Amino acid sequence: MSDGDKNGQDNREDALVPVEVWPELERAESLARGAALKWASGVFCRPEHLERLGQYRKRESQRTASIHSRLKSVVQSYLEGVDWGLGQLREARAELREVSHDLHKADLESRKNSEEVTTLETLREISVSHRQLLAAVSNLPRLYKVRSMVLETERLVESRRLLEAHARLMELERWQDEVLLQLQGPRGSSGTGFTSEDEELVRNYFSGVGRLVDALAKELWAVVGSGLSLACQNPTLFVSAVRIVEREEALDQMFLEERRSTSGQNTPMPPGRPRCWRDRFFKVMEEAVSARFRSVSYLHTRGPGLASHLSALQHCIMGDLSTVRHFLEQCVPSHYRLTRAYLQFCHQFLQNHLGLVSGWELEGGEIFAVLNWVLHIYNSSEMMGEPALVAELVIENMGPLISQEGLEQLQNKYVQKVRKSVSEWMHKALEVELTDWQRDQEPDIDHEGCYHTSLPTIIAQMLEENARVALMISEALRDQTIQMGLYEMENLLSRFRDAIIEFGKEHRRDSAINSNKFYLHYLLACINNCIILKTSTESLQQQLCSFPSNRYSRISLGPLAALDRAVRKACRLVMDHLLFELQPHLQELLSRTWLDQGEVTPNMCGVLERHCELYNRVRQPCRQRLKEECQWLTVVEYVRTLMQKRLVCRNGDERNQLAQRMTQDAQQLRDHLQSMEIDGTIGEVNPTVLIIALADIINLKDPNMLILEISGLVTKYPDISEEHVSVLLDVRGDVPKDVRKSVLDFMEQSAPPLPQGYRPIFTEILVPSSSIQFCLPTAKCT
């Protein structure tokens, strides 16, 4: 049938088939009609617009014709493509029919040939059997010699003729490999008839070879392990061992290369291969290093012998390294880098060994020995820092001997041990100090003429020595040690202050029975001790403050504050003792006897002079402070005695006599204190001037002028109260009620603030409360 007939038949068949209308086409047509209607209703909304209907119809007809032409061209190109594709499919179908026909022919030929190949199986089996028999006949002479060669090789190994023994061993292994290879047939062949039982039979026959390998390896590693001693005596054995190791390494590489070259076939490795004796060589060397160094004074490592043990390790390592560099390095190939390997073995051993030592319960000296050895000696020019060794090894690549965390733990242990020792020594020193206070002799005098005891010297030397020793390790450890020392000093000063307080209580308690006549001397020595300790503390703080980041500033203030508290307490006890000795004379002061005789003040000056002479044994600035406090105390107690109203004037003569005597006492006290090199002023107020000012108020002739004098007194001494002024008015004995009321009203209204730098004096003087008689009868109420 022609193509035209086929196409006509297809057209008729298409005409008989009902045309299917697509829903999408209907929807598109409906939308188009709606859009056209909407457009027309917008364009022709007025009758006059219908005049342009012909123009619109012509334009739309042209547009429709253009669209139809484009659609026809697209459909034509599409149909041409479909026609070309159908032609290609017809050609492919014809080619597939030809290929299928050729494959059918090839299948028929292969079936004929397979029937002929089965007739060759018998011939293949006969060939395999013949080859195995030929291998057995050719190897019979060697098989007869195997046992004798094994025995001869064993004798060579026992006599340490290692190279000859290894040569025989290699020959035996070659025979074994050849027998197995011949029995297995050529590589890639199958159906040889060689079974696992046959292979086991061969291996059992050559079992002596395996024993020889083990025996030779044992002797070989014994020689390598004793290489250091052999190098100085007879290095021949060591050289032989290295040559054997290199031979075995070459054989391993050869078999591995051969196996890689035949990776597509099943090629088994010879028995025991690869042996990796070069790796084993370095492993034995590492074990020998560990065994050798563990024997260096190992039994005496714990306790005081640790430093000696580390020193012995140093000498042993450096001696062995010298032997390796000058002897063993010449016995091995250059690529061994034996010196570098030996350094690594030593470093790894020391890492493990020092890790073990760090876990022990070490004392402070032992921890110092470990830290000093690890941080300074090991990396110094005496050990790994030697120029010849620096090129061989980079310590940073192998890590530190002790990790940073381990070093911090060791340093913390060291600080704790030193702290315990420092605390014990401080406790003992304080006990000795308390014993010295009870001696029946004055304290020691230094080159400056000041009292002191052994306490500050012991403490200062101990802390400075600990800081110096810690600095030999690192600045960080020095800082921790100083911090610890300052903390312990603060604790000591707290106990020291408590001891001073107890010393004062004991003296007051026993003063009436058996007074310690050197009580004041030792109080002054305590003040000097605190001054010396302050100098030592400031020196330690300067070492901390020399760094930009001072982490211990808060802790460093503790000892200074404790020193200040101890000094203040000692000075207070000194003043209490002065007051105790002045008390008998103060009892007679401002009384009728004193007014008539006036012998009290010279006696008080004698007490002050005796005390001020002892104050010269105190270091500055406390010396001047004590003298000023002595003057202040004297004036305060003098005014306090006046406030007790022991003497009330009855007339003007008594007021004049009292004022004159008070003025004489003030001048006498001032002259005497100035003769003892005591400055007359404290701040801006001279204490003795107060006595003269009070005397002027008592000696004032006109009571009406009192308010003016009192205002001047308040200006100089703004802390004076109404009670103090009231007592002064009572002592005068002639103040009218209205004047008293005016003065007290003035005092009540005036309350001037205390100027800066002013030291209150009347605040320390309490006015005794006046006893008021009860005016009602004491009979019971009915």
Tab-separated table of N, CA and C in Angstrom, residues 394-524:
chain	number	residue	atom	x	y	z
A	394	VAL	N	61.985	20.061	68.590
A	394	VAL	CA	61.194	21.236	68.962
A	394	VAL	C	60.259	20.803	70.091
A	395	ILE	N	60.570	21.254	71.293
A	395	ILE	CA	59.830	20.802	72.474
A	395	ILE	C	58.349	21.159	72.353
A	396	GLU	N	58.062	22.307	71.726
A	396	GLU	CA	56.662	22.737	71.654
A	396	GLU	C	55.807	21.753	70.870
A	397	ASN	N	56.409	21.046	69.911
A	397	ASN	CA	55.626	20.111	69.100
A	397	ASN	C	55.208	18.876	69.887
A	398	MET	N	55.920	18.551	70.966
A	398	MET	CA	55.596	17.353	71.749
A	398	MET	C	54.834	17.671	73.022
A	399	GLY	N	54.623	18.943	73.279
A	399	GLY	CA	53.885	19.297	74.484
A	399	GLY	C	54.798	19.440	75.681
A	400	PRO	N	54.359	20.129	76.712
A	400	PRO	CA	55.186	20.326	77.912
A	400	PRO	C	55.310	19.044	78.721
A	401	LEU	N	56.328	19.014	79.582
A	401	LEU	CA	56.492	17.858	80.475
A	401	LEU	C	55.295	17.712	81.401
A	402	ILE	N	54.804	18.827	81.887
A	402	ILE	CA	53.615	18.839	82.740
A	402	ILE	C	52.662	19.865	82.145
A	403	SER	N	51.410	19.500	81.995
A	403	SER	CA	50.424	20.391	81.399
A	403	SER	C	50.267	21.658	82.233
A	404	GLN	N	49.678	22.671	81.607
A	404	GLN	CA	49.462	23.929	82.318
A	404	GLN	C	48.574	23.722	83.543
A	405	GLU	N	47.577	22.877	83.394
A	405	GLU	CA	46.710	22.577	84.542
A	405	GLU	C	47.494	21.881	85.649
A	406	GLY	N	48.384	20.938	85.247
A	406	GLY	CA	49.204	20.255	86.245
A	406	GLY	C	50.162	21.199	86.942
A	407	LEU	N	50.745	22.148	86.181
A	407	LEU	CA	51.642	23.127	86.797
A	407	LEU	C	50.893	24.000	87.798
A	408	GLU	N	49.678	24.410	87.433
A	408	GLU	CA	48.893	25.227	88.364
A	408	GLU	C	48.567	24.448	89.632
A	409	GLN	N	48.251	23.173	89.489
A	409	GLN	CA	47.976	22.361	90.677
A	409	GLN	C	49.218	22.234	91.549
A	410	LEU	N	50.379	22.030	90.918
A	410	LEU	CA	51.623	21.931	91.690
A	410	LEU	C	51.917	23.255	92.402
A	411	GLN	N	51.729	24.352	91.697
A	411	GLN	CA	51.985	25.646	92.324
A	411	GLN	C	51.028	25.894	93.491
A	412	ASN	N	49.774	25.508	93.312
A	412	ASN	CA	48.818	25.651	94.421
A	412	ASN	C	49.225	24.778	95.605
A	413	LYS	N	49.679	23.537	95.316
A	413	LYS	CA	50.164	22.671	96.400
A	413	LYS	C	51.367	23.305	97.099
A	414	TYR	N	52.265	23.873	96.296
A	414	TYR	CA	53.453	24.498	96.880
A	414	TYR	C	53.062	25.646	97.806
A	415	VAL	N	52.130	26.484	97.326
A	415	VAL	CA	51.697	27.619	98.147
A	415	VAL	C	51.038	27.129	99.434
A	416	GLN	N	50.244	26.053	99.341
A	416	GLN	CA	49.594	25.523	100.539
A	416	GLN	C	50.622	24.977	101.527
A	417	LYS	N	51.642	24.279	101.016
A	417	LYS	CA	52.687	23.741	101.900
A	417	LYS	C	53.459	24.879	102.563
A	418	VAL	N	53.820	25.889	101.761
A	418	VAL	CA	54.544	27.031	102.330
A	418	VAL	C	53.654	27.766	103.332
A	419	ARG	N	52.373	27.856	103.032
A	419	ARG	CA	51.450	28.527	103.951
A	419	ARG	C	51.397	27.802	105.290
A	420	LYS	N	51.342	26.490	105.229
A	420	LYS	CA	51.331	25.724	106.474
A	420	LYS	C	52.600	25.962	107.270
A	421	SER	N	53.745	25.956	106.571
A	421	SER	CA	55.021	26.195	107.252
A	421	SER	C	55.086	27.605	107.818
A	422	VAL	N	54.648	28.590	107.032
A	422	VAL	CA	54.676	29.978	107.492
A	422	VAL	C	53.772	30.152	108.701
A	423	SER	N	52.592	29.547	108.664
A	423	SER	CA	51.665	29.668	109.787
A	423	SER	C	52.274	29.076	111.060
A	424	GLU	N	52.935	27.921	110.923
A	424	GLU	CA	53.562	27.300	112.096
A	424	GLU	C	54.685	28.177	112.644
A	425	TRP	N	55.516	28.714	111.744
A	425	TRP	CA	56.619	29.552	112.205
A	425	TRP	C	56.097	30.835	112.845
A	426	MET	N	55.061	31.412	112.283
A	426	MET	CA	54.492	32.616	112.891
A	426	MET	C	53.916	32.323	114.261
A	427	HIS	N	53.274	31.170	114.402
A	427	HIS	CA	52.728	30.792	115.705
A	427	HIS	C	53.846	30.633	116.736
A	428	LYS	N	54.944	29.974	116.326
A	428	LYS	CA	56.071	29.802	117.248
A	428	LYS	C	56.707	31.147	117.583
A	429	ALA	N	56.857	32.006	116.557
A	429	ALA	CA	57.454	33.323	116.803
A	429	ALA	C	56.602	34.142	117.759
A	430	LEU	N	55.264	34.053	117.633
A	430	LEU	CA	54.388	34.791	118.542
A	430	LEU	C	54.492	34.237	119.960
A	431	GLU	N	54.629	32.915	120.095
A	431	GLU	CA	54.810	32.344	121.421
A	431	GLU	C	56.103	32.834	122.070
A	432	VAL	N	57.181	32.889	121.284
A	432	VAL	CA	58.450	33.417	121.814
A	432	VAL	C	58.295	34.880	122.198
A	433	GLU	N	57.543	35.638	121.375
A	433	GLU	CA	57.313	37.051	121.662
A	433	GLU	C	56.571	37.217	122.994
A	434	LEU	N	55.550	36.413	123.222
A	434	LEU	CA	54.801	36.514	124.480
A	434	LEU	C	55.675	36.133	125.669
A	435	THR	N	56.572	35.190	125.468
A	435	THR	CA	57.502	34.821	126.549
A	435	THR	C	58.464	35.966	126.848
A	436	ASP	N	58.912	36.653	125.774
A	436	ASP	CA	59.843	37.774	125.993
A	436	ASP	C	59.190	38.899	126.794
A	437	TRP	N	57.885	39.080	126.642
A	437	TRP	CA	57.212	40.152	127.369
A	437	TRP	C	57.263	39.959	128.888
A	438	GLN	N	57.472	38.734	129.318
A	438	GLN	CA	57.490	38.452	130.754
A	438	GLN	C	58.895	38.504	131.349
A	439	ARG	N	59.881	38.835	130.502
A	439	ARG	CA	61.250	38.878	131.023
A	439	ARG	C	61.438	40.039	131.998
A	440	ASP	N	62.343	39.854	132.922
A	440	ASP	CA	62.628	40.876	133.931
A	440	ASP	C	63.789	41.751	133.472
A	441	GLN	N	63.734	42.178	132.234
A	441	GLN	CA	64.737	43.073	131.672
A	441	GLN	C	64.105	43.795	130.479
A	442	GLU	N	64.664	44.945	130.159
A	442	GLU	CA	64.086	45.729	129.085
A	442	GLU	C	64.370	45.081	127.731
A	443	PRO	N	63.588	45.423	126.725
A	443	PRO	CA	63.797	44.814	125.403
A	443	PRO	C	65.144	45.203	124.802
A	444	ASP	N	65.514	44.486	123.726
A	444	ASP	CA	66.758	44.805	123.027
A	444	ASP	C	66.638	46.169	122.354
A	445	ILE	N	67.791	46.808	122.160
A	445	ILE	CA	67.855	48.137	121.547
A	445	ILE	C	68.658	48.018	120.265
A	446	ASP	N	68.113	48.579	119.173
A	446	ASP	CA	68.809	48.488	117.890
A	446	ASP	C	69.808	49.628	117.736
A	447	HIS	N	70.409	49.742	116.558
A	447	HIS	CA	71.451	50.746	116.335
A	447	HIS	C	70.891	52.160	116.349
A	448	GLU	N	69.557	52.316	116.196
A	448	GLU	CA	68.954	53.640	116.267
A	448	GLU	C	68.480	53.982	117.666
A	449	GLY	N	68.733	53.093	118.636
A	449	GLY	CA	68.331	53.346	120.015
A	449	GLY	C	66.878	53.056	120.289
A	450	CYS	N	66.228	52.240	119.472
A	450	CYS	CA	64.805	51.934	119.634
A	450	CYS	C	64.640	50.493	120.124
A	451	TYR	N	63.578	50.296	120.941
A	451	TYR	CA	63.266	48.961	121.434
A	451	TYR	C	62.793	48.066	120.273
A	452	HIS	N	63.081	46.797	120.395
A	452	HIS	CA	62.559	45.822	119.420
A	452	HIS	C	62.729	44.427	119.999
A	453	THR	N	62.030	43.478	119.394
A	453	THR	CA	62.186	42.060	119.723
A	453	THR	C	62.488	41.304	118.428
A	454	SER	N	62.585	40.006	118.546
A	454	SER	CA	62.965	39.191	117.377
A	454	SER	C	61.797	38.923	116.428
A	455	LEU	N	60.555	39.229	116.822
A	455	LEU	CA	59.394	38.870	116.003
A	455	LEU	C	59.422	39.475	114.600
A	456	PRO	N	59.564	40.797	114.437
A	456	PRO	CA	59.493	41.346	113.073
A	456	PRO	C	60.622	40.857	112.168
A	457	THR	N	61.803	40.646	112.758
A	457	THR	CA	62.923	40.157	111.939
A	457	THR	C	62.635	38.765	111.413
A	458	ILE	N	62.105	37.904	112.273
A	458	ILE	CA	61.797	36.535	111.849
A	458	ILE	C	60.725	36.546	110.755
A	459	ILE	N	59.668	37.314	110.975
A	459	ILE	CA	58.558	37.341	110.009
A	459	ILE	C	59.019	37.923	108.678
A	460	ALA	N	59.723	39.060	108.727
A	460	ALA	CA	60.144	39.721	107.491
A	460	ALA	C	61.103	38.842	106.693
A	461	GLN	N	62.092	38.253	107.387
A	461	GLN	CA	63.036	37.388	106.674
A	461	GLN	C	62.345	36.172	106.083
A	462	MET	N	61.402	35.611	106.814
A	462	MET	CA	60.710	34.425	106.322
A	462	MET	C	59.894	34.757	105.061
A	463	LEU	N	59.144	35.842	105.078
A	463	LEU	CA	58.329	36.203	103.917
A	463	LEU	C	59.194	36.601	102.729
A	464	GLU	N	60.258	37.357	102.969
A	464	GLU	CA	61.140	37.748	101.873
A	464	GLU	C	61.829	36.531	101.267
A	465	GLU	N	62.248	35.602	102.106
A	465	GLU	CA	62.916	34.401	101.592
A	465	GLU	C	61.952	33.556	100.774
A	466	ASN	N	60.726	33.408	101.243
A	466	ASN	CA	59.739	32.642	100.471
A	466	ASN	C	59.449	33.301	99.128
A	467	ALA	N	59.353	34.625	99.114
A	467	ALA	CA	59.117	35.332	97.846
A	467	ALA	C	60.309	35.184	96.908
A	468	ARG	N	61.518	35.239	97.473
A	468	ARG	CA	62.717	35.090	96.635
A	468	ARG	C	62.803	33.687	96.039
A	469	VAL	N	62.515	32.693	96.841
A	469	VAL	CA	62.556	31.309	96.341
A	469	VAL	C	61.465	31.097	95.287
A	470	ALA	N	60.271	31.622	95.534
A	470	ALA	CA	59.185	31.458	94.557
A	470	ALA	C	59.503	32.159	93.248
A	471	LEU	N	60.210	33.285	93.305
A	471	LEU	CA	60.578	33.993	92.075
A	471	LEU	C	61.527	33.178	91.220
A	472	MET	N	62.283	32.270	91.831
A	472	MET	CA	63.147	31.374	91.054
A	472	MET	C	62.337	30.468	90.148
A	473	ILE	N	61.061	30.245	90.482
A	473	ILE	CA	60.185	29.439	89.631
A	473	ILE	C	59.499	30.324	88.602
A	474	SER	N	58.737	31.297	89.054
A	474	SER	CA	58.039	32.197	88.130
A	474	SER	C	57.530	33.401	88.909
A	475	GLU	N	57.239	34.467	88.184
A	475	GLU	CA	56.672	35.653	88.810
A	475	GLU	C	55.262	35.383	89.328
A	476	ALA	N	54.523	34.533	88.610
A	476	ALA	CA	53.163	34.210	89.061
A	476	ALA	C	53.195	33.497	90.407
A	477	LEU	N	54.133	32.562	90.575
A	477	LEU	CA	54.243	31.852	91.862
A	477	LEU	C	54.704	32.810	92.952
A	478	ARG	N	55.581	33.747	92.593
A	478	ARG	CA	56.011	34.747	93.581
A	478	ARG	C	54.819	35.567	94.047
A	479	ASP	N	53.945	35.946	93.102
A	479	ASP	CA	52.761	36.723	93.478
A	479	ASP	C	51.847	35.926	94.400
A	480	GLN	N	51.637	34.640	94.082
A	480	GLN	CA	50.792	33.808	94.943
A	480	GLN	C	51.404	33.672	96.336
A	481	THR	N	52.727	33.516	96.386
A	481	THR	CA	53.402	33.355	97.687
A	481	THR	C	53.302	34.643	98.507
A	482	ILE	N	53.487	35.783	97.858
A	482	ILE	CA	53.364	37.058	98.576
A	482	ILE	C	51.939	37.251	99.057
A	483	GLN	N	50.983	36.922	98.200
A	483	GLN	CA	49.580	37.045	98.600
A	483	GLN	C	49.299	36.188	99.829
A	484	MET	N	49.798	34.948	99.790
A	484	MET	CA	49.623	34.060	100.942
A	484	MET	C	50.305	34.634	102.180
A	485	GLY	N	51.543	35.165	102.016
A	485	GLY	CA	52.267	35.721	103.155
A	485	GLY	C	51.548	36.901	103.774
A	486	LEU	N	50.980	37.767	102.917
A	486	LEU	CA	50.242	38.924	103.445
A	486	LEU	C	48.995	38.481	104.192
A	487	TYR	N	48.344	37.442	103.669
A	487	TYR	CA	47.154	36.936	104.357
A	487	TYR	C	47.523	36.361	105.719
A	488	GLU	N	48.609	35.586	105.786
A	488	GLU	CA	49.031	35.016	107.067
A	488	GLU	C	49.513	36.111	108.019
A	489	MET	N	50.149	37.150	107.460
A	489	MET	CA	50.580	38.247	108.332
A	489	MET	C	49.370	38.946	108.935
A	490	GLU	N	48.312	39.087	108.137
A	490	GLU	CA	47.096	39.707	108.676
A	490	GLU	C	46.537	38.880	109.831
A	491	ASN	N	46.544	37.543	109.661
A	491	ASN	CA	46.085	36.682	110.760
A	491	ASN	C	46.991	36.820	111.977
A	492	LEU	N	48.308	36.877	111.740
A	492	LEU	CA	49.252	37.025	112.852
A	492	LEU	C	49.012	38.345	113.586
A	493	LEU	N	48.820	39.414	112.838
A	493	LEU	CA	48.618	40.717	113.480
A	493	LEU	C	47.319	40.756	114.267
A	494	SER	N	46.320	40.031	113.792
A	494	SER	CA	45.079	39.952	114.560
A	494	SER	C	45.330	39.254	115.902
A	495	ARG	N	46.086	38.127	115.857
A	495	ARG	CA	46.433	37.442	117.123
A	495	ARG	C	47.371	38.308	117.963
A	496	PHE	N	48.253	39.050	117.294
A	496	PHE	CA	49.188	39.920	118.006
A	496	PHE	C	48.429	41.015	118.762
A	497	ARG	N	47.415	41.575	118.118
A	497	ARG	CA	46.614	42.606	118.786
A	497	ARG	C	45.866	42.009	119.977
A	498	ASP	N	45.311	40.810	119.782
A	498	ASP	CA	44.636	40.155	120.911
A	498	ASP	C	45.614	39.908	122.059
A	499	ALA	N	46.858	39.537	121.711
A	499	ALA	CA	47.859	39.300	122.749
A	499	ALA	C	48.200	40.594	123.487
A	500	ILE	N	48.255	41.701	122.758
A	500	ILE	CA	48.522	42.996	123.403
A	500	ILE	C	47.390	43.344	124.371
A	501	ILE	N	46.160	43.099	123.933
A	501	ILE	CA	45.014	43.379	124.815
A	501	ILE	C	45.088	42.518	126.072
A	502	GLU	N	45.381	41.244	125.892
A	502	GLU	CA	45.486	40.349	127.051
A	502	GLU	C	46.655	40.745	127.944
A	503	PHE	N	47.750	41.220	127.334
A	503	PHE	CA	48.907	41.689	128.102
A	503	PHE	C	48.516	42.878	128.985
A	504	GLY	N	47.708	43.802	128.411
A	504	GLY	CA	47.256	44.934	129.206
A	504	GLY	C	46.322	44.520	130.322
A	505	LYS	N	45.403	43.586	130.056
A	505	LYS	CA	44.503	43.112	131.109
A	505	LYS	C	45.276	42.425	132.231
A	506	GLU	N	46.229	41.611	131.835
A	506	GLU	CA	47.020	40.903	132.847
A	506	GLU	C	47.814	41.875	133.710
A	507	HIS	N	48.329	42.922	133.079
A	507	HIS	CA	49.092	43.915	133.854
A	507	HIS	C	48.185	44.652	134.843
A	508	ARG	N	46.986	45.038	134.386
A	508	ARG	CA	46.074	45.725	135.312
A	508	ARG	C	45.619	44.795	136.428
A	509	ARG	N	45.464	43.514	136.088
A	509	ARG	CA	45.003	42.561	137.091
A	509	ARG	C	46.078	42.285	138.140
A	510	ASP	N	47.333	42.263	137.738
A	510	ASP	CA	48.422	41.918	138.646
A	510	ASP	C	49.202	43.135	139.117
A	511	SER	N	48.726	44.346	138.778
A	511	SER	CA	49.519	45.543	139.120
A	511	SER	C	49.629	45.728	140.629
A	512	ALA	N	48.596	45.326	141.341
A	512	ALA	CA	48.637	45.521	142.800
A	512	ALA	C	49.489	44.472	143.492
A	513	ILE	N	49.742	43.319	142.827
A	513	ILE	CA	50.469	42.225	143.494
A	513	ILE	C	51.926	42.213	143.062
A	514	ASN	N	52.115	41.954	141.761
A	514	ASN	CA	53.486	41.809	141.253
A	514	ASN	C	53.540	42.481	139.893
A	515	SER	N	53.748	43.767	139.894
A	515	SER	CA	53.702	44.530	138.656
A	515	SER	C	54.939	44.257	137.811
A	516	ASN	N	54.740	44.162	136.487
A	516	ASN	CA	55.843	44.006	135.552
A	516	ASN	C	56.422	45.389	135.295
A	517	LYS	N	57.611	45.623	135.817
A	517	LYS	CA	58.164	46.972	135.716
A	517	LYS	C	58.607	47.327	134.298
A	518	PHE	N	58.665	46.325	133.397
A	518	PHE	CA	59.026	46.603	131.997
A	518	PHE	C	57.803	46.484	131.088
A	519	TYR	N	56.643	46.632	131.680
A	519	TYR	CA	55.406	46.562	130.893
A	519	TYR	C	55.382	47.631	129.812
A	520	LEU	N	55.653	48.887	130.187
A	520	LEU	CA	55.633	49.968	129.210
A	520	LEU	C	56.711	49.776	128.156
A	521	HIS	N	57.865	49.284	128.541
A	521	HIS	CA	58.963	49.096	127.586
A	521	HIS	C	58.553	48.130	126.471
A	522	TYR	N	57.875	47.051	126.847
A	522	TYR	CA	57.500	46.062	125.829
A	522	TYR	C	56.314	46.543	124.980
A	523	LEU	N	55.458	47.406	125.574
A	523	LEU	CA	54.430	48.015	124.728
A	523	LEU	C	55.065	48.880	123.643
A	524	LEU	N	56.085	49.637	124.032
A	524	LEU	CA	56.787	50.458	123.040
A	524	LEU	C	57.514	49.585	122.023
